[in-house]
Amino acid sequence: MLTSKADREIARLSTLHPKGFDLSLGRIARLLERLGNPHRRMPPVIHIAGTNGKGSAAAFARALLEAAGLTTHVHTSPHLVNWHERYRLGAPGGGRLVADDVLADAVARVAEANGGDKITVFEILTAVTFLLFSEHPADAAILEVGLGGRFDATNMIERPAVSVIMPISLDHESYLGDRVELIAVEKAGIIKPGVPVVVGQQDSDTVREVIVSTADRLDAPCSVYGQDFLAASEHGRMVYQDEDGLMDLPMPRLAGRHQLANAAAAIAAVKAAGFALTGDAVERAMTGVQWPGRLQRLGDGLMAALAPDGAELWIDGGHNPGAAAAIAETLAEQEDRHSRPLFLICGMINTKDQVNYFRAFEGMARHVFAVPVNNTEAGVPNAELAVRASEAGLSAEPIHSPADALKLLRATWDETEPPPRILICGSLYLIGEVLAENGTPPQ
């Protein structure tokens, strides 16, 4: 059931325009011209691309800027529960998700300007971002790339304050290429002549070389993780280092060792964009950062109440093998500190590498409950997904829903064992369903 004006307006557009992506910039350039080119009237932009970690980098950058007292717009995609999550408007004391009337009005104006011409819904919604961010004053804007970089609609930003490229791995191969170096070329397409570039931690030397060579060709000053800046854990603290020296910081609120590198990239990016950061502001950002749906622990709500007593219930929407490896590493660290049986409740879509996703958990997960993803046509049937988990060497079975899986665990749990650690994972669509059912949507 559609509960807001914006929902209804976007649903109407979805019936008129093709779903998915059609990577080019001609259509959105035409639309923005009709709107008076709002993308040229925005505050300084931190533009973030990457396969994994770009959402976390956006969350850290927002926390850093707001801790420094700066009003900050944030665009991320996709959303988890409500379309409004994609548009956070900067305000003194912290940003707020766009009000429904404001979003519905912006969507209607963009649709009217488009006039029924061929376009994708994502392009319309990106134009909405530019319109909203140009009409509401702020000190900075954070813009997350939707897909790829070179031909992503957000790449209409002609001169951002900084371009950020987070870890790159295989994903969206049908759009971006089936080798990481090809994907790196697409992501590096957000680099602009003379604009600073921050390169997050990369597992591939080839990927790093593609990005750095692109920056060199465009005379874009380049700062690379592990070379020009880095972060490490020492004695339960995070130590960040760059050419300006060391900062001794609290560990980031976001779980996982990979978040140290994500936080470091955000610090480097905010500084490269020209914003001053005090040590106190960075400390506040590390302890206050929030990023719903990514290794988020559910401590209360309906779903949490269904789990066995004392269970740890986590959710994570990382949906490719690279993300799974980072999640598995974090869970292994938790297992070392506090041993618990691990169960996965997983739903995925058919564009993702399901077998290699599951392989990250081989030898760790006791059992997988495969569930359907209900709010997209791309959801993998639960029986088929259970087979993919089995092919990866995991014990698996299909089940109707996350709630049913939690109820089954609760009804059959052996009280002589430690309470389980349960991860609901695999698709942001699934995580959105769970947060909505749990009664804890992002705010």
Short mmCIF file of C-alpha atoms in Angstrom, two decimals:
data_model
loop_
_atom_site.label_atom_id
_atom_site.label_comp_id
_atom_site.label_asym_id
_atom_site.label_seq_id
_atom_site.Cartn_x
_atom_site.Cartn_y
_atom_site.Cartn_z
CA MET A 1 0.00 0.00 0.00
CA LEU A 2 1.39 3.42 -0.98
CA THR A 3 1.29 5.65 2.09
CA SER A 4 2.71 8.98 0.90
CA LYS A 5 2.37 11.49 -1.92
CA ALA A 6 5.94 10.85 -3.01
CA ASP A 7 5.35 7.08 -3.10
CA ARG A 8 2.34 7.56 -5.36
CA GLU A 9 4.14 10.00 -7.67
CA ILE A 10 7.18 7.71 -8.04
CA ALA A 11 4.94 4.67 -8.58
CA ARG A 12 3.17 6.54 -11.37
CA LEU A 13 6.48 7.30 -13.04
CA SER A 14 7.55 3.67 -12.68
CA THR A 15 4.60 2.61 -14.82
CA LEU A 16 5.57 5.10 -17.53
CA HIS A 17 9.32 4.59 -17.75
CA PRO A 18 11.57 1.54 -18.04
CA LYS A 19 12.97 -0.11 -14.93
CA GLY A 20 16.67 -0.64 -14.41
CA PHE A 21 19.57 1.30 -15.89
CA ASP A 22 20.36 2.61 -19.35
CA LEU A 23 23.84 4.02 -18.93
CA SER A 24 24.29 7.29 -20.82
CA LEU A 25 24.14 10.98 -19.97
CA GLY A 26 22.20 12.44 -22.89
CA ARG A 27 18.73 12.07 -21.40
CA ILE A 28 19.54 13.56 -18.00
CA ALA A 29 21.56 16.38 -19.61
CA ARG A 30 18.47 17.32 -21.64
CA LEU A 31 16.25 17.15 -18.55
CA LEU A 32 18.60 19.23 -16.41
CA GLU A 33 18.77 21.89 -19.13
CA ARG A 34 14.97 22.16 -18.99
CA LEU A 35 15.18 22.52 -15.19
CA GLY A 36 17.70 25.34 -15.45
CA ASN A 37 20.74 23.17 -14.69
CA PRO A 38 20.29 22.85 -10.91
CA HIS A 39 23.41 20.65 -10.68
CA ARG A 40 25.46 23.82 -11.28
CA ARG A 41 23.94 25.57 -8.24
CA MET A 42 24.75 23.03 -5.56
CA PRO A 43 27.11 23.40 -2.59
CA PRO A 44 30.57 21.75 -2.80
CA VAL A 45 30.11 18.06 -3.67
CA ILE A 46 31.89 14.98 -2.33
CA HIS A 47 31.25 12.46 -5.14
CA ILE A 48 31.66 8.80 -4.13
CA ALA A 49 31.92 5.72 -6.38
CA GLY A 50 32.95 2.12 -5.67
CA THR A 51 31.64 -1.42 -5.47
CA ASN A 52 31.71 -1.67 -1.67
CA GLY A 53 32.05 0.87 1.08
CA LYS A 54 30.67 3.92 -0.71
CA GLY A 55 27.63 4.07 1.54
CA SER A 56 29.81 3.77 4.64
CA ALA A 57 32.14 6.47 3.28
CA ALA A 58 29.11 8.72 2.74
CA ALA A 59 27.96 8.06 6.31
CA PHE A 60 31.40 8.85 7.72
CA ALA A 61 31.73 11.99 5.58
CA ARG A 62 28.33 13.20 6.74
CA ALA A 63 29.25 12.53 10.38
CA LEU A 64 32.54 14.39 9.97
CA LEU A 65 31.00 17.45 8.32
CA GLU A 66 28.14 17.67 10.80
CA ALA A 67 30.53 17.23 13.73
CA ALA A 68 32.44 20.19 12.30
CA GLY A 69 29.21 22.22 12.45
CA LEU A 70 28.50 22.16 8.70
CA THR A 71 25.09 21.58 7.17
CA THR A 72 25.28 18.68 4.74
CA HIS A 73 22.99 17.27 2.06
CA VAL A 74 23.33 13.52 1.42
CA HIS A 75 22.14 11.46 -1.55
CA THR A 76 22.39 7.66 -1.30
CA SER A 77 20.76 4.79 -3.16
CA PRO A 78 19.00 2.48 -3.03
CA HIS A 79 16.71 3.14 -0.09
CA LEU A 80 15.76 0.46 2.43
CA VAL A 81 12.15 1.24 3.36
CA ASN A 82 11.13 4.67 2.05
CA TRP A 83 12.14 6.70 -1.01
CA HIS A 84 12.75 9.65 1.31
CA GLU A 85 15.91 7.98 2.66
CA ARG A 86 17.69 8.89 -0.58
CA TYR A 87 17.43 12.61 0.18
CA ARG A 88 18.80 13.94 3.46
CA LEU A 89 18.67 17.73 3.57
CA GLY A 90 21.24 19.57 5.63
CA ALA A 91 20.04 21.51 8.66
CA PRO A 92 21.66 23.07 11.72
CA GLY A 93 22.20 20.39 14.35
CA GLY A 94 21.98 17.55 11.81
CA GLY A 95 20.20 16.77 8.57
CA ARG A 96 16.67 15.43 8.15
CA LEU A 97 15.12 13.16 5.55
CA VAL A 98 13.17 15.22 3.04
CA ALA A 99 9.56 15.94 3.97
CA ASP A 100 6.97 14.08 1.92
CA ASP A 101 5.32 17.19 0.47
CA VAL A 102 8.71 18.60 -0.56
CA LEU A 103 9.78 15.36 -2.24
CA ALA A 104 6.43 14.85 -4.01
CA ASP A 105 6.53 18.41 -5.35
CA ALA A 106 10.11 18.00 -6.63
CA VAL A 107 9.30 14.70 -8.33
CA ALA A 108 6.22 16.23 -9.99
CA ARG A 109 8.20 19.23 -11.26
CA VAL A 110 10.94 17.04 -12.69
CA ALA A 111 8.40 14.76 -14.37
CA GLU A 112 6.63 17.76 -15.86
CA ALA A 113 9.92 19.12 -17.21
CA ASN A 114 10.69 15.74 -18.77
CA GLY A 115 7.38 15.89 -20.60
CA GLY A 116 7.02 12.16 -21.15
CA ASP A 117 10.31 11.77 -23.04
CA LYS A 118 12.17 8.48 -22.79
CA ILE A 119 14.12 8.32 -19.54
CA THR A 120 14.70 5.97 -16.60
CA VAL A 121 13.22 6.47 -13.15
CA PHE A 122 16.73 6.59 -11.66
CA GLU A 123 17.58 9.53 -13.92
CA ILE A 124 14.43 11.35 -12.84
CA LEU A 125 15.25 10.70 -9.19
CA THR A 126 18.82 11.93 -9.69
CA ALA A 127 17.47 15.13 -11.23
CA VAL A 128 15.28 15.42 -8.13
CA THR A 129 18.46 15.23 -6.04
CA PHE A 130 20.02 18.12 -7.94
CA LEU A 131 16.82 20.16 -7.71
CA LEU A 132 16.41 19.64 -3.95
CA PHE A 133 20.07 20.23 -3.17
CA SER A 134 20.14 23.42 -5.25
CA GLU A 135 17.01 24.86 -3.64
CA HIS A 136 17.94 24.20 0.00
CA PRO A 137 21.05 25.97 1.31
CA ALA A 138 23.83 23.85 2.81
CA ASP A 139 27.58 23.95 3.29
CA ALA A 140 28.29 20.67 1.49
CA ALA A 141 26.66 17.82 -0.41
CA ILE A 142 27.57 14.14 -0.49
CA LEU A 143 26.58 12.31 -3.65
CA GLU A 144 26.75 8.52 -3.94
CA VAL A 145 27.04 7.04 -7.43
CA GLY A 146 24.22 4.68 -8.32
CA LEU A 147 25.93 2.33 -10.79
CA GLY A 148 29.38 2.49 -12.33
CA GLY A 149 30.50 6.09 -12.57
CA ARG A 150 31.34 7.27 -16.07
CA PHE A 151 27.75 7.12 -17.34
CA ASP A 152 25.94 7.27 -14.01
CA ALA A 153 23.42 10.11 -13.81
CA THR A 154 25.22 11.61 -10.80
CA ASN A 155 28.26 12.19 -13.03
CA MET A 156 26.60 15.31 -14.42
CA ILE A 157 28.41 17.10 -11.58
CA GLU A 158 31.06 18.90 -13.58
CA ARG A 159 33.48 19.91 -10.86
CA PRO A 160 33.03 18.28 -7.45
CA ALA A 161 35.16 19.32 -4.50
CA VAL A 162 36.63 15.80 -4.43
CA SER A 163 36.10 12.48 -6.20
CA VAL A 164 36.26 9.38 -4.02
CA ILE A 165 36.67 5.83 -5.29
CA MET A 166 36.07 3.12 -2.71
CA PRO A 167 36.97 -0.61 -3.00
CA ILE A 168 36.23 -2.11 -6.41
CA SER A 169 35.35 -5.73 -7.08
CA LEU A 170 33.16 -7.70 -9.47
CA ASP A 171 29.52 -6.61 -9.46
CA HIS A 172 26.97 -5.58 -12.11
CA GLU A 173 29.11 -7.40 -14.70
CA SER A 174 26.40 -7.19 -17.37
CA TYR A 175 26.63 -3.38 -17.24
CA LEU A 176 30.24 -2.71 -16.27
CA GLY A 177 32.35 -5.61 -17.56
CA ASP A 178 33.48 -9.00 -16.30
CA ARG A 179 37.00 -8.01 -15.16
CA VAL A 180 37.85 -5.75 -12.25
CA GLU A 181 40.06 -3.55 -14.42
CA LEU A 182 37.11 -2.86 -16.74
CA ILE A 183 34.94 -1.99 -13.76
CA ALA A 184 37.73 0.26 -12.46
CA VAL A 185 37.69 2.19 -15.75
CA GLU A 186 33.97 2.84 -15.30
CA LYS A 187 34.35 3.91 -11.66
CA ALA A 188 37.33 6.14 -12.51
CA GLY A 189 35.03 7.94 -14.94
CA ILE A 190 33.96 10.26 -12.10
CA ILE A 191 37.48 11.77 -11.97
CA LYS A 192 37.49 15.35 -13.31
CA PRO A 193 40.45 17.42 -14.57
CA GLY A 194 42.29 19.06 -11.70
CA VAL A 195 39.84 17.82 -9.03
CA PRO A 196 41.37 15.97 -6.04
CA VAL A 197 40.88 12.21 -5.95
CA VAL A 198 40.85 10.00 -2.86
CA VAL A 199 41.35 6.28 -3.49
CA GLY A 200 40.05 3.94 -0.79
CA GLN A 201 41.60 0.59 0.08
CA GLN A 202 41.88 -1.64 -2.99
CA ASP A 203 42.60 -5.38 -3.02
CA SER A 204 43.89 -5.27 -6.59
CA ASP A 205 47.08 -3.53 -7.73
CA THR A 206 45.62 -3.41 -11.23
CA VAL A 207 42.54 -1.53 -10.01
CA ARG A 208 44.70 0.94 -8.14
CA GLU A 209 46.87 1.50 -11.20
CA VAL A 210 43.83 2.15 -13.41
CA ILE A 211 42.54 4.80 -11.00
CA VAL A 212 45.90 6.48 -10.42
CA SER A 213 46.77 6.54 -14.12
CA THR A 214 43.39 8.14 -14.89
CA ALA A 215 44.03 10.78 -12.23
CA ASP A 216 47.52 11.43 -13.61
CA ARG A 217 46.18 11.83 -17.14
CA LEU A 218 43.67 14.41 -15.91
CA ASP A 219 46.15 16.25 -13.64
CA ALA A 220 43.95 15.37 -10.67
CA PRO A 221 45.87 15.30 -7.35
CA CYS A 222 45.58 11.74 -6.05
CA SER A 223 45.71 10.49 -2.46
CA VAL A 224 45.87 6.69 -2.09
CA TYR A 225 45.04 4.55 0.95
CA GLY A 226 48.11 2.78 2.29
CA GLN A 227 50.41 5.26 0.59
CA ASP A 228 49.23 8.78 1.45
CA PHE A 229 46.88 8.00 4.33
CA LEU A 230 45.92 4.93 6.37
CA ALA A 231 44.20 3.73 9.53
CA ALA A 232 44.95 0.91 11.95
CA SER A 233 43.72 -0.48 15.23
CA GLU A 234 46.07 -0.09 18.18
CA HIS A 235 45.14 -0.97 21.79
CA GLY A 236 41.43 -0.70 21.07
CA ARG A 237 41.75 2.69 19.38
CA MET A 238 41.83 3.81 15.76
CA VAL A 239 44.99 5.56 14.60
CA TYR A 240 44.65 7.67 11.44
CA GLN A 241 47.75 8.95 9.68
CA ASP A 242 48.34 11.25 6.72
CA GLU A 243 50.85 13.92 5.73
CA ASP A 244 49.52 16.18 8.52
CA GLY A 245 50.39 13.63 11.22
CA LEU A 246 48.60 11.17 13.49
CA MET A 247 45.17 11.23 15.09
CA ASP A 248 44.39 8.91 18.01
CA LEU A 249 40.67 8.23 17.74
CA PRO A 250 37.96 5.99 19.20
CA MET A 251 37.05 2.96 17.15
CA PRO A 252 34.26 3.71 14.65
CA ARG A 253 30.75 2.96 15.76
CA LEU A 254 30.19 0.94 12.57
CA ALA A 255 31.18 -2.70 13.10
CA GLY A 256 34.01 -4.38 11.22
CA ARG A 257 37.71 -3.90 10.64
CA HIS A 258 36.98 -2.80 7.07
CA GLN A 259 35.31 0.28 8.53
CA LEU A 260 38.70 1.61 9.61
CA ALA A 261 39.70 1.98 5.95
CA ASN A 262 36.27 3.41 5.07
CA ALA A 263 36.56 5.97 7.86
CA ALA A 264 40.09 6.86 6.75
CA ALA A 265 38.93 7.45 3.17
CA ALA A 266 36.16 9.73 4.42
CA ILE A 267 38.57 11.76 6.58
CA ALA A 268 40.96 12.12 3.64
CA ALA A 269 38.08 13.08 1.33
CA VAL A 270 36.63 15.76 3.61
CA LYS A 271 40.10 17.28 4.03
CA ALA A 272 40.83 17.08 0.29
CA ALA A 273 37.51 18.86 -0.37
CA GLY A 274 38.83 21.82 1.61
CA PHE A 275 36.94 21.43 4.87
CA ALA A 276 38.84 21.87 8.14
CA LEU A 277 38.56 19.07 10.70
CA THR A 278 39.59 19.33 14.34
CA GLY A 279 40.53 16.27 16.34
CA ASP A 280 37.45 16.76 18.54
CA ALA A 281 35.16 16.79 15.48
CA VAL A 282 36.70 13.59 14.11
CA GLU A 283 36.29 11.90 17.52
CA ARG A 284 32.61 12.85 17.65
CA ALA A 285 32.11 11.58 14.10
CA MET A 286 33.65 8.18 14.84
CA THR A 287 31.35 7.58 17.80
CA GLY A 288 28.22 9.13 16.26
CA VAL A 289 28.25 7.75 12.71
CA GLN A 290 25.19 5.76 11.61
CA TRP A 291 24.56 3.66 8.51
CA PRO A 292 21.34 1.61 8.71
CA GLY A 293 21.26 -1.89 7.26
CA ARG A 294 25.00 -2.49 7.19
CA LEU A 295 26.11 -4.77 10.01
CA GLN A 296 23.40 -3.20 12.13
CA ARG A 297 22.40 -5.00 15.30
CA LEU A 298 18.69 -5.25 16.02
CA GLY A 299 18.28 -5.07 19.76
CA ASP A 300 14.55 -4.50 19.88
CA GLY A 301 11.48 -4.60 17.68
CA LEU A 302 9.22 -7.37 16.40
CA MET A 303 11.87 -9.41 14.58
CA ALA A 304 14.29 -9.25 17.49
CA ALA A 305 11.56 -10.56 19.78
CA LEU A 306 11.10 -13.65 17.58
CA ALA A 307 14.72 -14.81 17.96
CA PRO A 308 15.83 -17.27 20.68
CA ASP A 309 16.39 -15.66 24.07
CA GLY A 310 19.82 -14.07 24.28
CA ALA A 311 20.48 -14.32 20.54
CA GLU A 312 22.48 -11.71 18.65
CA LEU A 313 20.49 -10.54 15.62
CA TRP A 314 22.34 -8.66 12.88
CA ILE A 315 21.32 -7.38 9.45
CA ASP A 316 23.53 -6.51 6.50
CA GLY A 317 22.69 -5.56 2.92
CA GLY A 318 26.12 -6.16 1.38
CA HIS A 319 25.20 -8.36 -1.56
CA ASN A 320 28.34 -9.30 -3.51
CA PRO A 321 31.32 -11.56 -2.73
CA GLY A 322 33.53 -8.65 -1.73
CA ALA A 323 30.99 -7.45 0.81
CA ALA A 324 30.47 -11.01 2.07
CA ALA A 325 34.20 -11.37 2.70
CA ALA A 326 34.22 -8.21 4.83
CA ILE A 327 31.14 -9.35 6.76
CA ALA A 328 32.61 -12.82 7.33
CA GLU A 329 35.85 -11.32 8.62
CA THR A 330 33.93 -9.23 11.14
CA LEU A 331 31.89 -12.21 12.30
CA ALA A 332 35.08 -14.27 12.65
CA GLU A 333 36.51 -11.57 14.92
CA GLN A 334 33.33 -11.67 17.01
CA GLU A 335 33.55 -15.47 17.17
CA ASP A 336 37.09 -15.17 18.54
CA ARG A 337 35.87 -12.85 21.28
CA HIS A 338 32.58 -14.55 22.08
CA SER A 339 31.82 -17.92 20.50
CA ARG A 340 28.25 -18.51 19.28
CA PRO A 341 26.75 -20.73 16.56
CA LEU A 342 26.21 -18.68 13.39
CA PHE A 343 23.05 -18.92 11.29
CA LEU A 344 22.31 -17.03 8.08
CA ILE A 345 18.87 -15.96 6.92
CA CYS A 346 19.54 -14.96 3.33
CA GLY A 347 17.62 -13.66 0.34
CA MET A 348 19.26 -12.49 -2.91
CA ILE A 349 18.45 -11.15 -6.35
CA ASN A 350 19.38 -12.85 -9.59
CA THR A 351 22.02 -10.34 -10.71
CA LYS A 352 24.35 -11.29 -7.84
CA ASP A 353 26.98 -14.05 -7.58
CA GLN A 354 25.18 -16.18 -5.03
CA VAL A 355 27.60 -19.12 -4.77
CA ASN A 356 30.67 -16.96 -4.21
CA TYR A 357 28.74 -14.84 -1.74
CA PHE A 358 28.01 -17.95 0.33
CA ARG A 359 31.58 -19.24 0.02
CA ALA A 360 32.75 -16.43 2.28
CA PHE A 361 30.89 -18.15 5.14
CA GLU A 362 32.14 -21.69 4.51
CA GLY A 363 33.32 -23.25 7.76
CA MET A 364 31.60 -20.51 9.77
CA ALA A 365 27.84 -20.75 9.26
CA ARG A 366 26.12 -23.76 10.80
CA HIS A 367 23.04 -23.42 8.59
CA VAL A 368 21.44 -21.16 6.00
CA PHE A 369 17.73 -20.40 5.82
CA ALA A 370 17.08 -19.25 2.25
CA VAL A 371 14.14 -16.85 1.99
CA PRO A 372 12.42 -15.10 -0.94
CA VAL A 373 12.84 -11.40 -1.64
CA ASN A 374 9.29 -10.24 -2.10
CA ASN A 375 9.43 -6.62 -3.27
CA THR A 376 11.35 -7.13 -6.51
CA GLU A 377 10.82 -9.29 -9.58
CA ALA A 378 14.54 -10.12 -9.51
CA GLY A 379 14.35 -12.13 -6.28
CA VAL A 380 15.84 -15.65 -6.44
CA PRO A 381 13.28 -18.34 -5.42
CA ASN A 382 14.14 -19.60 -1.96
CA ALA A 383 14.50 -23.23 -3.07
CA GLU A 384 16.95 -22.21 -5.78
CA LEU A 385 18.93 -20.06 -3.36
CA ALA A 386 19.21 -22.97 -0.93
CA VAL A 387 20.78 -25.00 -3.74
CA ARG A 388 23.31 -22.22 -4.38
CA ALA A 389 24.24 -22.20 -0.69
CA SER A 390 24.67 -25.98 -0.79
CA GLU A 391 26.95 -25.66 -3.83
CA ALA A 392 29.12 -23.37 -1.69
CA GLY A 393 29.46 -26.10 0.92
CA LEU A 394 26.87 -24.85 3.41
CA SER A 395 23.95 -26.66 5.04
CA ALA A 396 20.84 -24.93 3.74
CA GLU A 397 17.07 -25.14 3.42
CA PRO A 398 14.35 -22.92 1.98
CA ILE A 399 11.89 -21.26 4.32
CA HIS A 400 9.05 -18.84 3.73
CA SER A 401 10.30 -15.71 5.55
CA PRO A 402 12.84 -14.34 8.02
CA ALA A 403 10.14 -14.35 10.69
CA ASP A 404 9.49 -18.06 10.10
CA ALA A 405 13.21 -18.79 10.31
CA LEU A 406 13.50 -16.95 13.63
CA LYS A 407 10.44 -18.73 15.01
CA LEU A 408 11.85 -22.11 13.97
CA LEU A 409 15.18 -21.36 15.63
CA ARG A 410 13.41 -20.26 18.80
CA ALA A 411 11.19 -23.36 18.90
CA THR A 412 14.02 -25.82 18.32
CA TRP A 413 16.95 -24.17 20.11
CA ASP A 414 18.95 -26.42 22.44
CA GLU A 415 19.26 -24.42 25.66
CA THR A 416 22.50 -26.22 26.54
CA GLU A 417 24.20 -24.28 23.73
CA PRO A 418 25.13 -20.59 23.78
CA PRO A 419 22.44 -18.40 22.19
CA PRO A 420 22.99 -18.12 18.42
CA ARG A 421 24.42 -15.30 16.35
CA ILE A 422 21.97 -14.70 13.48
CA LEU A 423 22.73 -12.67 10.36
CA ILE A 424 19.90 -11.62 8.03
CA CYS A 425 21.69 -10.79 4.82
CA GLY A 426 22.10 -10.87 1.06
CA SER A 427 19.92 -8.16 -0.44
CA LEU A 428 19.08 -4.59 0.51
CA TYR A 429 15.52 -5.34 -0.58
CA LEU A 430 15.37 -8.04 2.10
CA ILE A 431 16.91 -5.75 4.71
CA GLY A 432 14.30 -3.13 3.91
CA GLU A 433 11.54 -5.70 4.42
CA VAL A 434 13.02 -6.71 7.78
CA LEU A 435 13.44 -3.15 9.04
CA ALA A 436 9.86 -2.33 8.05
CA GLU A 437 8.50 -5.46 9.73
CA ASN A 438 10.67 -4.83 12.78
CA GLY A 439 9.19 -1.34 13.11
CA THR A 440 12.60 0.34 12.90
CA PRO A 441 12.91 2.05 9.47
CA PRO A 442 15.77 4.50 8.97
CA GLN A 443 15.02 7.95 10.33
#
